[in-house]
Coordinates of C-alpha atoms in Angstrom, one line a residue:
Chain A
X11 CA 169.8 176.7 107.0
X12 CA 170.6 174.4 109.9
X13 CA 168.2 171.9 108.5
X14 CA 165.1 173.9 109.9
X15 CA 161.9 174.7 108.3
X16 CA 162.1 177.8 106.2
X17 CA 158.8 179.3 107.7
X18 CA 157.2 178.0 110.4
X19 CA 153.6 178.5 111.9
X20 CA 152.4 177.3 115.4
X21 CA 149.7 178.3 117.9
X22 CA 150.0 180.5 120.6
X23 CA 148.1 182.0 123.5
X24 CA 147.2 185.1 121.5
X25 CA 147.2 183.9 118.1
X26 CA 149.4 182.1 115.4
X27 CA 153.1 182.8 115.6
X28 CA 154.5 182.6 112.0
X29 CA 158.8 182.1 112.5
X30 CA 160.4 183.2 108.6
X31 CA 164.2 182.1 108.5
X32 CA 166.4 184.7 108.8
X33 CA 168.7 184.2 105.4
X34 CA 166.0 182.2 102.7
X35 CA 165.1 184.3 99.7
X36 CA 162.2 186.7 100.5
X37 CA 159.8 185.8 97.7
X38 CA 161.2 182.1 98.8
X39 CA 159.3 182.5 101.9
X40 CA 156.3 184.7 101.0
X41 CA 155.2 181.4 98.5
X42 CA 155.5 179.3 101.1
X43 CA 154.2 181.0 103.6
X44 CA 151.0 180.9 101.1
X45 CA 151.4 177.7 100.4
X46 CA 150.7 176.9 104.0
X47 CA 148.1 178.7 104.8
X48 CA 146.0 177.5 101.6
X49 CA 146.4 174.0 102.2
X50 CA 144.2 174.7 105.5
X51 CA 142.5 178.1 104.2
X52 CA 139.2 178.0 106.3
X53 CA 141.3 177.0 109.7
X54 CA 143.9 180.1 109.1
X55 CA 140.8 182.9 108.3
X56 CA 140.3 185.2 111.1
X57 CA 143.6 184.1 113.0
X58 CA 145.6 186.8 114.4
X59 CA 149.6 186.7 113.7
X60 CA 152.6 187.6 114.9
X61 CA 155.6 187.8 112.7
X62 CA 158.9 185.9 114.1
X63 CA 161.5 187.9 111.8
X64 CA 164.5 186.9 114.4
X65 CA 167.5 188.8 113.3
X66 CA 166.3 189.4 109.8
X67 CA 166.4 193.1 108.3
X68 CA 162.7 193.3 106.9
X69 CA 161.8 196.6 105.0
X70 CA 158.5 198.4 105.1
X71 CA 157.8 197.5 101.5
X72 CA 158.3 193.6 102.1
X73 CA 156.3 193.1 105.5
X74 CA 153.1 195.6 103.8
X75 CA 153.5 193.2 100.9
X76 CA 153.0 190.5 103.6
X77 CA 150.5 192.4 105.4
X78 CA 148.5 192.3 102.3
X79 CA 149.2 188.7 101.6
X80 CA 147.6 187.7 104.9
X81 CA 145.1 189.9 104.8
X82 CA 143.8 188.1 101.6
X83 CA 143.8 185.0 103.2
X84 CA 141.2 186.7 106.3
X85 CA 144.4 186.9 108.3
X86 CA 145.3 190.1 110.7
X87 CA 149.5 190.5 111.3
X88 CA 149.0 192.6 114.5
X89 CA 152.4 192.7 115.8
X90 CA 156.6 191.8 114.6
X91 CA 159.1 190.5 116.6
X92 CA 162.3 191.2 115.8
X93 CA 165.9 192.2 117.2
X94 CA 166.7 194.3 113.7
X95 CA 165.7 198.1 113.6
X96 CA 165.4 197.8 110.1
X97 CA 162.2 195.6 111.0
X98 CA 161.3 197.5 114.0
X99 CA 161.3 200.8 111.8
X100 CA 159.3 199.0 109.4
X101 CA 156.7 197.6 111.8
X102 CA 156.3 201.3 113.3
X103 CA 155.8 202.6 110.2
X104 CA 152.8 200.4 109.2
X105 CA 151.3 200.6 112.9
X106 CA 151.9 197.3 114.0
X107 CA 153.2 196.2 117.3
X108 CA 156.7 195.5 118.0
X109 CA 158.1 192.8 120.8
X110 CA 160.0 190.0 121.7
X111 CA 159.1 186.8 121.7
X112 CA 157.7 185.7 124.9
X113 CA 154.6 183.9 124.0
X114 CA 154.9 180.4 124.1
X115 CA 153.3 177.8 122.0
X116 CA 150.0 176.8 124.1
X117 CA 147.7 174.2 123.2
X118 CA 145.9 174.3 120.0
X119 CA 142.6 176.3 121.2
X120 CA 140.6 175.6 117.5
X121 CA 140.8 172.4 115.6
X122 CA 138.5 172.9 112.2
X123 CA 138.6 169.4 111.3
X124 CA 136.3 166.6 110.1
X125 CA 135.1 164.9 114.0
X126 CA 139.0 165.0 114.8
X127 CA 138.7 165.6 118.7
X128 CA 140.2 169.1 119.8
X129 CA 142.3 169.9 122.9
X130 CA 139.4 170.8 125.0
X131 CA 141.0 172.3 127.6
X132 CA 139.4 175.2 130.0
X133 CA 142.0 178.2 129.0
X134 CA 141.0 181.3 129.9
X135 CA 139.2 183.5 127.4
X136 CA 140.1 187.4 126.8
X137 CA 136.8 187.5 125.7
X138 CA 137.6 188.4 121.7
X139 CA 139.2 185.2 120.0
X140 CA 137.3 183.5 118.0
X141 CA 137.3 181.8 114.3
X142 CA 135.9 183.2 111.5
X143 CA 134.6 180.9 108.7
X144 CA 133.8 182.1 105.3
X145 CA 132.0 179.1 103.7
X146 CA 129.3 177.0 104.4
X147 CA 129.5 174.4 106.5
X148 CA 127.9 171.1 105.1
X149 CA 126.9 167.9 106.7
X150 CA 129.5 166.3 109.0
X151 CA 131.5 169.2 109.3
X152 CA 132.2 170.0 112.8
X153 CA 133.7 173.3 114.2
X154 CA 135.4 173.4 117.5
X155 CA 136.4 176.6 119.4
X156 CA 137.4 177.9 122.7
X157 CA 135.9 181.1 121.6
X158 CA 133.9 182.8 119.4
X159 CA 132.8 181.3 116.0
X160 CA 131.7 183.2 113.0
X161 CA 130.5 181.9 109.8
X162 CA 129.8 183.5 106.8
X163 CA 127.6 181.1 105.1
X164 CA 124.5 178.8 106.0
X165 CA 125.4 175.4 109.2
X166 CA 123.7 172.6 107.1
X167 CA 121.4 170.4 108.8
X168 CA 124.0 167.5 109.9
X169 CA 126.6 170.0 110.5
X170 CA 128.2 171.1 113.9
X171 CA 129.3 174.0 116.2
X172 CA 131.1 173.3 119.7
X173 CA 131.8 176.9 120.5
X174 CA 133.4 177.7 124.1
X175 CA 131.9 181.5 123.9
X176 CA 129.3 183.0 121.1
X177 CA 128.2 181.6 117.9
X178 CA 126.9 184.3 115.0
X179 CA 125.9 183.0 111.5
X180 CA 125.3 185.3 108.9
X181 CA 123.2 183.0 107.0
X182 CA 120.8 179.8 107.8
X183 CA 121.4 177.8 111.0
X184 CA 120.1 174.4 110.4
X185 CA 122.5 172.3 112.0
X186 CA 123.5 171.5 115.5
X187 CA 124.8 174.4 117.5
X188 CA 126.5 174.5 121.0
X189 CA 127.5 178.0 121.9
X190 CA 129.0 178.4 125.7
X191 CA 130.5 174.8 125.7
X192 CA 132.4 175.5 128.8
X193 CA 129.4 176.0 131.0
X194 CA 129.2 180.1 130.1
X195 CA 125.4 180.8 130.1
X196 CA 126.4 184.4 128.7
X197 CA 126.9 182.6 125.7
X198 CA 124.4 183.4 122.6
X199 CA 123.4 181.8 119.3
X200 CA 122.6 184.5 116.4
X201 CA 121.8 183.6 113.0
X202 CA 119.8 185.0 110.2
X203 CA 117.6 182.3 110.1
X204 CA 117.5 180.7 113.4
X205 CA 116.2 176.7 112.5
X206 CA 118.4 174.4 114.3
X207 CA 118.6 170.9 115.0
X208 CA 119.2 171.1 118.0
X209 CA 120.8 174.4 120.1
X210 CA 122.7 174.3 123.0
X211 CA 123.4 176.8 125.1
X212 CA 126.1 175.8 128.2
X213 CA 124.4 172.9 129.5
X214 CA 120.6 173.7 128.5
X215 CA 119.2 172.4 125.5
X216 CA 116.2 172.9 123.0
X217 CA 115.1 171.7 119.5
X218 CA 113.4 174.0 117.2
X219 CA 109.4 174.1 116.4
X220 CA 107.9 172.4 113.8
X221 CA 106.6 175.1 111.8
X222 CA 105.9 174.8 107.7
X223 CA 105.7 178.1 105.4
X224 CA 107.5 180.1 108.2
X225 CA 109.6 183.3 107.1
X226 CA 113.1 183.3 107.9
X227 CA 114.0 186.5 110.5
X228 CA 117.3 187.3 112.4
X229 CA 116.9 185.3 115.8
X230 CA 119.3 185.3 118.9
X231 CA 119.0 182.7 121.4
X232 CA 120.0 183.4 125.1
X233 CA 119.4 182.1 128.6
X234 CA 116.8 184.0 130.9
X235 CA 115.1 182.3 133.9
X236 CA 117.9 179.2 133.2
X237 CA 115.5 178.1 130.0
X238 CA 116.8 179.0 126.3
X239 CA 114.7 181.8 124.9
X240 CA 114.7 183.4 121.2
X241 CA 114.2 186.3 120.5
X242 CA 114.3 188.9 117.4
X243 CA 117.7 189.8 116.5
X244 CA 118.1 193.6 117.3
Chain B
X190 CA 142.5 168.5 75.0
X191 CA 141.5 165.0 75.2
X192 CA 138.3 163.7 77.4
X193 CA 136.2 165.3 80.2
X194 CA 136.4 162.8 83.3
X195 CA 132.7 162.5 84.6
X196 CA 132.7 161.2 87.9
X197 CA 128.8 160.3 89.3
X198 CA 128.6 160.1 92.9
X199 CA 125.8 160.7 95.5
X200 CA 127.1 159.5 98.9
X201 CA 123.9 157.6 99.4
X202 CA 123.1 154.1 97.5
X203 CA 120.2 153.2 95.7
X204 CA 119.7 156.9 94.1
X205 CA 120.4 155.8 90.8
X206 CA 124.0 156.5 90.2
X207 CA 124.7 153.4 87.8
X208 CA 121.8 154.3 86.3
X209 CA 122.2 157.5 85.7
X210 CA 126.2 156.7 84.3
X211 CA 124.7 153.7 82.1
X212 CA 122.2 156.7 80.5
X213 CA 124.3 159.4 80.1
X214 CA 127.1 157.2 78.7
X215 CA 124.5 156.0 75.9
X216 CA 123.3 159.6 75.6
X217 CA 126.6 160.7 74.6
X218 CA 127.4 158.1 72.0
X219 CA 124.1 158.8 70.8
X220 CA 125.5 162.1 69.8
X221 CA 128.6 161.0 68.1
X222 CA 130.9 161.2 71.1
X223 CA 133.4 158.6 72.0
X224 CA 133.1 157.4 75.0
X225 CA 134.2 155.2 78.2
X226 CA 132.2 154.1 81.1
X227 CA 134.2 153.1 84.0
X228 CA 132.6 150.8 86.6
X229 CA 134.6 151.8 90.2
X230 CA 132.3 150.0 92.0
X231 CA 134.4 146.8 93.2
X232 CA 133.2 144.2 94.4
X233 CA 130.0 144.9 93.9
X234 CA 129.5 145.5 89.9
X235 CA 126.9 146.3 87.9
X236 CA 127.2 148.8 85.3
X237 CA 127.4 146.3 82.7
X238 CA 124.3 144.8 84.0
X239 CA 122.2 147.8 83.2
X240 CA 124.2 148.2 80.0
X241 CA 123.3 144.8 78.9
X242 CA 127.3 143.6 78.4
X243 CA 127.8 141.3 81.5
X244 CA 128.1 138.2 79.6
X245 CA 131.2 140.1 77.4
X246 CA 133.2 140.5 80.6
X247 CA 136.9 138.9 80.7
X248 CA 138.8 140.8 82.1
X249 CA 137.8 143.7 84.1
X250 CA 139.4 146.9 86.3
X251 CA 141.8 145.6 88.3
X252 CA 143.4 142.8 86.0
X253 CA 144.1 146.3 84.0
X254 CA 145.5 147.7 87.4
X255 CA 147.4 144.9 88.3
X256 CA 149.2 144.5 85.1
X257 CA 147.1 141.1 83.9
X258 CA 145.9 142.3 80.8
X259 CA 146.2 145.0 78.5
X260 CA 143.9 148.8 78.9
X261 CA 142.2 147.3 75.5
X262 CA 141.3 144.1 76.3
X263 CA 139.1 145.3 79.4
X264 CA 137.6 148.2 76.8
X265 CA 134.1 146.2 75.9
X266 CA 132.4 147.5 73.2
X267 CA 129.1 148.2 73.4
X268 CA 126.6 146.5 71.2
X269 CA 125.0 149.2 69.0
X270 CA 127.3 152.2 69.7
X271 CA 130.9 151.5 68.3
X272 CA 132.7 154.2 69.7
X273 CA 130.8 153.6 73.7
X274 CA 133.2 151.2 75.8
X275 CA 133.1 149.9 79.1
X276 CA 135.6 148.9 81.6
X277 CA 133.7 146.9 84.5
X278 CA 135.0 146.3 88.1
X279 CA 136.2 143.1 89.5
X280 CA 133.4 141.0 91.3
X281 CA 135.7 139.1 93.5
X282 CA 138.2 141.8 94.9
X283 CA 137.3 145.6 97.1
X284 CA 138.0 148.8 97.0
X285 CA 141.5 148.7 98.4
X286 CA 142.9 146.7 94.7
X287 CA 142.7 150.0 93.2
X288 CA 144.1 153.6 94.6
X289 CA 143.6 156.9 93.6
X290 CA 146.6 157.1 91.8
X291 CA 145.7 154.1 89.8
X292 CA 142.7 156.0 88.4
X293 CA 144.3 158.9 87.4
X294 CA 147.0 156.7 85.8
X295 CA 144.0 155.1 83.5
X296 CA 142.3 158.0 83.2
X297 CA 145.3 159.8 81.5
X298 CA 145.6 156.9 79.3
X299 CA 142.3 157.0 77.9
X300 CA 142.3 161.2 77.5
X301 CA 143.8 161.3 74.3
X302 CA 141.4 158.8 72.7
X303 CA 137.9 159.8 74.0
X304 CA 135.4 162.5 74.7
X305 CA 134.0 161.6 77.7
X306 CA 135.1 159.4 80.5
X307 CA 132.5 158.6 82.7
X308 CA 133.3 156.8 86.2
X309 CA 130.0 155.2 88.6
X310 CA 131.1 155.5 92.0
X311 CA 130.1 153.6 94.7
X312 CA 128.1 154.6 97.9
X313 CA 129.7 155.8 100.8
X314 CA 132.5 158.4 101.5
X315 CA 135.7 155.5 102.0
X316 CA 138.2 154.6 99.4
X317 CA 135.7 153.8 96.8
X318 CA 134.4 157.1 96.9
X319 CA 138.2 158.5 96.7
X320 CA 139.3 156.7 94.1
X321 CA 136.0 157.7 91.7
X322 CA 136.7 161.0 92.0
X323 CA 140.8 161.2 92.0
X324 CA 140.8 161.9 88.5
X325 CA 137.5 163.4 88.3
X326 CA 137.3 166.9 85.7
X327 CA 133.8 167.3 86.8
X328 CA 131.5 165.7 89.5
X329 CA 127.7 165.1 88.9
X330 CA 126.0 163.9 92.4
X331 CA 123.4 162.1 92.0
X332 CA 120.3 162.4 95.0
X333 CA 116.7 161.8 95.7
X334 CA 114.0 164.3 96.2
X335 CA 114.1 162.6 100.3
X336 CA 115.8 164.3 103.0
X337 CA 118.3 161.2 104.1
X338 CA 119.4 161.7 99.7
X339 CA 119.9 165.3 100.3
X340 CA 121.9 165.0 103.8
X341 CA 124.4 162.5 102.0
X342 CA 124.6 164.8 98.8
X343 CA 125.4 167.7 101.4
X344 CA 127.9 165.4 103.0
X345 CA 129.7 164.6 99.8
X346 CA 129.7 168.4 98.5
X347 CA 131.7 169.3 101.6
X348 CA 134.4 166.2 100.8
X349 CA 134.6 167.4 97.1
X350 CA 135.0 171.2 98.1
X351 CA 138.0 169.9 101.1
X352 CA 139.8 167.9 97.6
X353 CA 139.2 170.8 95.5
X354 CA 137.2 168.8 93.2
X355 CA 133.7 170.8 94.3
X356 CA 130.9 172.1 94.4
X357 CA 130.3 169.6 91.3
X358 CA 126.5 170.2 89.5
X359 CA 123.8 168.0 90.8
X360 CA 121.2 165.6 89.7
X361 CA 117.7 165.3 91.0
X362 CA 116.7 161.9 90.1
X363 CA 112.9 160.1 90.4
X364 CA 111.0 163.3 91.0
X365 CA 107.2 162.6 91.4
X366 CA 105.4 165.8 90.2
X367 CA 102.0 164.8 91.9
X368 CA 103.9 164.2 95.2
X369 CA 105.8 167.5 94.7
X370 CA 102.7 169.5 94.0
X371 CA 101.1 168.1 97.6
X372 CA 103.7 169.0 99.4
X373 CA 104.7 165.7 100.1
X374 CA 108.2 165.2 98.4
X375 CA 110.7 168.2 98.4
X376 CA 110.6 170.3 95.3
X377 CA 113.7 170.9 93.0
X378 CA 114.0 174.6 95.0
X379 CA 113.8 173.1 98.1
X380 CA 117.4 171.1 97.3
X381 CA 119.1 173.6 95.6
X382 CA 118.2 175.9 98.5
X383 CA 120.1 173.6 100.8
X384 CA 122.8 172.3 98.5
X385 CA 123.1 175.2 96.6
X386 CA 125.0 174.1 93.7
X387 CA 124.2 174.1 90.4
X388 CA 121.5 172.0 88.9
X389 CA 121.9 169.9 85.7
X390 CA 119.1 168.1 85.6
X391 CA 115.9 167.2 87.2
X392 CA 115.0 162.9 86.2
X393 CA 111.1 162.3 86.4
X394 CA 110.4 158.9 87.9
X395 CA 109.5 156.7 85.3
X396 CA 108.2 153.3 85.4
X397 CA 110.2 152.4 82.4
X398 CA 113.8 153.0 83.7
X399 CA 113.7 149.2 86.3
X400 CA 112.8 147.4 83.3
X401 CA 115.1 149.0 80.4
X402 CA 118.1 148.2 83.4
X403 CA 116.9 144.8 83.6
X404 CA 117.0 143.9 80.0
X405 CA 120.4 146.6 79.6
X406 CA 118.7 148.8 77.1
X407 CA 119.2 152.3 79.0
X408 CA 115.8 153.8 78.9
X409 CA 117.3 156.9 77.5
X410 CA 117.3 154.7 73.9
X411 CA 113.8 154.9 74.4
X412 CA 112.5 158.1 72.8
X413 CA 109.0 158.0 74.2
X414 CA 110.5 158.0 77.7
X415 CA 110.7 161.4 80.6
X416 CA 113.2 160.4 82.2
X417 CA 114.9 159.3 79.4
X418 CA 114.7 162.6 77.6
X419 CA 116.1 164.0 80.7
X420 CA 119.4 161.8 80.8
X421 CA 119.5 163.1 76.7
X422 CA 119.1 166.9 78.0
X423 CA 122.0 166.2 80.8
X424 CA 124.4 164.7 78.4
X425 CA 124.2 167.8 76.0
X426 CA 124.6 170.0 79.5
X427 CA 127.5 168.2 80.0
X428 CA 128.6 169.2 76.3
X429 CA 128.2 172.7 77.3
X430 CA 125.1 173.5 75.3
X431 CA 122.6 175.3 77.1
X432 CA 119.7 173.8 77.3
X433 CA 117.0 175.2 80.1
X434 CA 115.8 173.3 82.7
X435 CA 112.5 172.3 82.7
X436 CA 110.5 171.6 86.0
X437 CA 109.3 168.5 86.0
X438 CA 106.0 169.3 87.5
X439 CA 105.1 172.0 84.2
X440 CA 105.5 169.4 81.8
X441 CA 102.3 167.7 82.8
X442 CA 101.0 164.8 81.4
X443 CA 99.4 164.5 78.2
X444 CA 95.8 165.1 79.0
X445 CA 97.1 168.5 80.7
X446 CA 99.3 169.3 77.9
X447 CA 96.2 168.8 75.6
X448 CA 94.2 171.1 78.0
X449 CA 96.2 173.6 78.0
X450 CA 96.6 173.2 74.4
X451 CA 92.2 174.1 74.3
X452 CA 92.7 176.8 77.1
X453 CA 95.5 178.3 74.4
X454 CA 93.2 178.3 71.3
X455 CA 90.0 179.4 73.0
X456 CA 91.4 182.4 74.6
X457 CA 92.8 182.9 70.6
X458 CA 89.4 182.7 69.3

C-alpha cells in the first residue's frame, strides 16, 4: 500500500477526482469511499466525479454498483480514468467517459462551511458548475460558490449565499443572497418565495418591501436599466 | 434500555431554559419516573436555585469530573420527590473544566439507574453548548414567541443537524394569547413555519412561574397553574404518550370558557 490513502478525493477544474488504490479490497474501498462523502454529505451533493482507477481491473458490475452509490449521495461519475481495458470496457459499457488523468488539482472553487473564508479566486466559469444543496439552510450558514447554487429547501433569515453565477431556491428565500459575486450582472436570484434580507446582484443591492398578509409567488430578480428588478417567475 | 438524555437548549438566554428543565424534571417525578437533572451551566448556576436545593450543594459537576468526589455524593435529592436528583454546576470554574467526553462518560453512568436525564444548557453556541448536548438522546430547544428567540433557535437547529443530534422538537415558551391574537407577537404557526421542526409544547406566560422559581417550588407543582399544566403535558410527550397540542390562544380564560359554555347550552335548548 506504500503508506497511501486507500481512496482519495480532491478538487479539480471540472469536478471532484476520486483516486481508489489499485490492490485494497473492493468492498474495502466502496465503505470508505462512503464513509467520506457522508461525513461532508451537503458539500459532496451535485459534485461531478471522475474515477482515478490507475492500473486497477474494474468490472462493469463493480463501477455501476459505484455509480449507484454516488448517485445516492446526489453525486454524478461522469467519466473513468484508467490504463486497464477491463475498466475501459466497463466504463463504455455504462456510457461514461474514458481518459487519462490530465486535470490537475485547482483551487477549491466551493467551500460549504460555517463563515470559513473560501478561495475566492476569479476562475473562469463554463457556465454549468454549480452546488446543489438539498436541505435548508438555517441561520449562520453560509454558502460560497464560484458558480451556480441550488437549494432544495427554504435560506433562513440569517442565513447566506455568495454565489459567483445564479442562485435558484426551490423553496422560501429569507435570508441574504448574493448571486453574480464576481461582478456578472447576468446573474439572477429565483426562489419560490422571493423575501430576502437583503439581495445582491453583482455589485447592486436592494432589501425587500415591508409588506404583511402577502402571498408567496415564484419571483426572479434580475438587472435591467443597472437597478435590481423582480419579476414573476415564468 | 436505561434513561432518555434530555438536553434543553435554545441558543439565546433568558428564554426559560432552567426553567423549563427545573419543570419538566419535577413533572416527570411527579409521574413515578426517576430522574436526574444535570446543571451544565458552569460558572454561572442556577438550576438548583429554581429547584429550591442550593443550600444542599457540596460538591457539584466538576469535583465529580475531576475525580474529587464520588457520582453519588454530587446526586442531591430533592425534597419531596425521592427518586428526582440533581447534580449542579460548579460556581467558581467555566465551561472548559468539563468536555464533551466527560458528559457522555456521566451520562452512561447514570443510564442504567434512571429514566430521564435531563441536562440545562447554557446560552450560546461555544463549549457549553457542546458539552450539553454530547450525550444528548433527544434535544428540546427552548425559544420565545420574538424574532431575535427564533433566529437563535434557527441557529442552533442547524448546529444540532451538522452533529447529527437534530432537528430536536421545540418549545414555545411565555406565549401571550392577547398579544398573539393582535398581531403583535408571532403565533405558534408562524415559528414552526420557519423552524419547521416538531412542536412539543406551547408554555402560556404566567405570572406565577418568577415567583414559584424564586421560592424553588416549580410552578408545575402548582395545579391551578397554565403554564404549569403545560410543562405536565410536555413531560408525558416526552414519555411518548400522545397528547394534542392545545393552542394557547383557544383555551381562553375563564370568563370565555364560561361563555362559551352559555353559547353551548343555548344553541342546545
Amino acid at each position: 500500500m506504500r503508506g497511501e490513502q486507500t481512496v482519495a478525493i480532491k478538487g479539480v477544474q471540472d469536478g471532484l477526482l476520486v483516486t481508489i488504490s489499485p490492490t485494497e479490497e473492493w468492498s474495502v474501498l466502496t465503505t470508505e469511499l462512503s464513509a467520506k462523502i457522508d461525513q461532508q454529505a451537503s458539500f459532496y451533493s451535485g459534485a461531478r466525479v471522475t474515477l482515478d482507477a490507475g492500473e486497477r481491473p474494474v468490472p462493469k458490475d463493480q463501477l455501476m454498483g459505484l455509480k449507484a452509490l454516488l448517485e445516492r449521495r446526489g453525486i454524478i461519475l461522469w467519466a473513468v480514468s484508467t490504463e486497464s481495458q477491463t475498466t475501459i470496457d466497463a466504463a463504455i459499457a455504462l456510457d461514461l467517459r474514458t481518459s487519462n488523468v490530465t486535470a490537475q488539482p485547482s483551487a477549491r472553487a466551493e467551500t460549504y462551511d460555517d463563515g470559513v473564508a473560501s478561495t475566492f479566486s476569479n476562475v473562469d466559469e463554463d457556465g454549468t458548475t454549480g452546488i446543489m444543496i438539498r436541505r435548508t439552510l438555517r441561520s449562520g450558514r453560509i454558502v460560497r460558490s464560484q458558480g451556480h447554487v441550488v437549494v432544495f429547501g427554504d435560506v433562513n433569515p440569517g442565513a447566506e449565499i455568495i454565489a459567483g453565477g445564479d442562485v435558484i431556491v426551490w423553496g422560501r428565500l429569507s435570508g441574504n443572497v448574493h448571486a453574480g459575486a464576481n461582478g456578472d450582472e447576468n446573474a439572477v436570484v429565483c426562489a419560490l418565495d422571493m423575501i430576502p434580507t437583503q439581495l445582491r446582484i453583482a455589485g447592486h443591492i436592494t432589501t425587500s418591501p415591508d409588506e404583511k398578509r402577502r402571498k408567496p409567488r415564484p419571483e426572479t430578480a434580475f438587472i435591467r436599466d443597472h437597478r435590481i428588478v423582480v419579476d414573476q417567475w415564468k | 434500555m436505561g434513561a432518555k438524555v434530555v438536553t434543553v437548549t435554545s441558543g439565546k438566554g433568558g428564554v426559560g431554559k432552567t426553567t423549563t428543565t427545573a419543570n419538566l424534571g419535577v413533572a416527570l417525578a411527579r409521574m413515578d419516573k426517576k430522574v436526574v437533572v444535570i446543571d451544565a451551566d458552569i460558572g454561572l448556576r442556577n438550576l438548583d436555585v429554581v429547584m429550591g436545593l442550593e443550600n444542599r450543594i457540596v460538591y457539584d459537576l466538576v469535583d465529580v469530573i475531576e475525580g474529587r468526589c464520588k457520582l453519588r455524593q454530587a446526586m442531591i435529592k430533592h425534597k419531596q420527590f425521592p427518586e428526582l436528583y440533581l447534580i449542579p454546576a460548579a460556581q467558581t470554574r467555566d465551561k472548559s473544566a468539563v468536555s464533551p467526553s466527560d458528559m457522555i462518560q456521566l451520562t452512561d453512568q447514570l443510564r442504567n439507574e434512571f429514566d430521564f436525564i435531563l441536562i440545562d444548557s447554557p446560552a450560546g453556541i461555544e463549549r457549553g453548548f457542546r458539552n450539553a448536548v454530547a450525550a444528548a438522546d433527544e434535544v428540546l430547544i427552548v425559544t420565545n414567541p420574538e424574532v431575535s428567540a427564533v433566529r437563535d433557535a434557527d441557529r442552533i437547529i442547524g448546529l444540532l443537524e451538522a452533529e447529527n443530534k437534530g432537528p430536536g422538537q421545540l418549545i414555545l415558551n411565555r406565549v401571550k394569547s392577547d398579544m398573539v391574537k393582535k398581531g403583535e407577537m408571532l403565533s405558534a404557526d408562524d415559528v414552526t413555519d420557519i423552524l419547521a421542526i416538531r412542536l412539543i409544547g406551547i408554555v402560556p406566560e404566567d405570572e406565577g412561574v418568577i415567583p414559584a422559581s424564586n421560592s424553588g417550588n416549580p410552578v408545575t407543582l402548582n395545579e391551578n397553574s397554565r403554564a404549569g399544566a403545560a410543562f405536565r403535558d410536555i413531560a408525558r410527550r416526552l414519555m411518548g404518550e400522545n397528547i394534542p397540542l392545545v393552542p394557547v390562544e383557544e383555551n381562553g380564560g375563564f370568563l370565555k370558557r364560561l361563555s362559551r359554555l352559555f353559547a353551548g347550552s343555548s344553541n342546545g335548548s
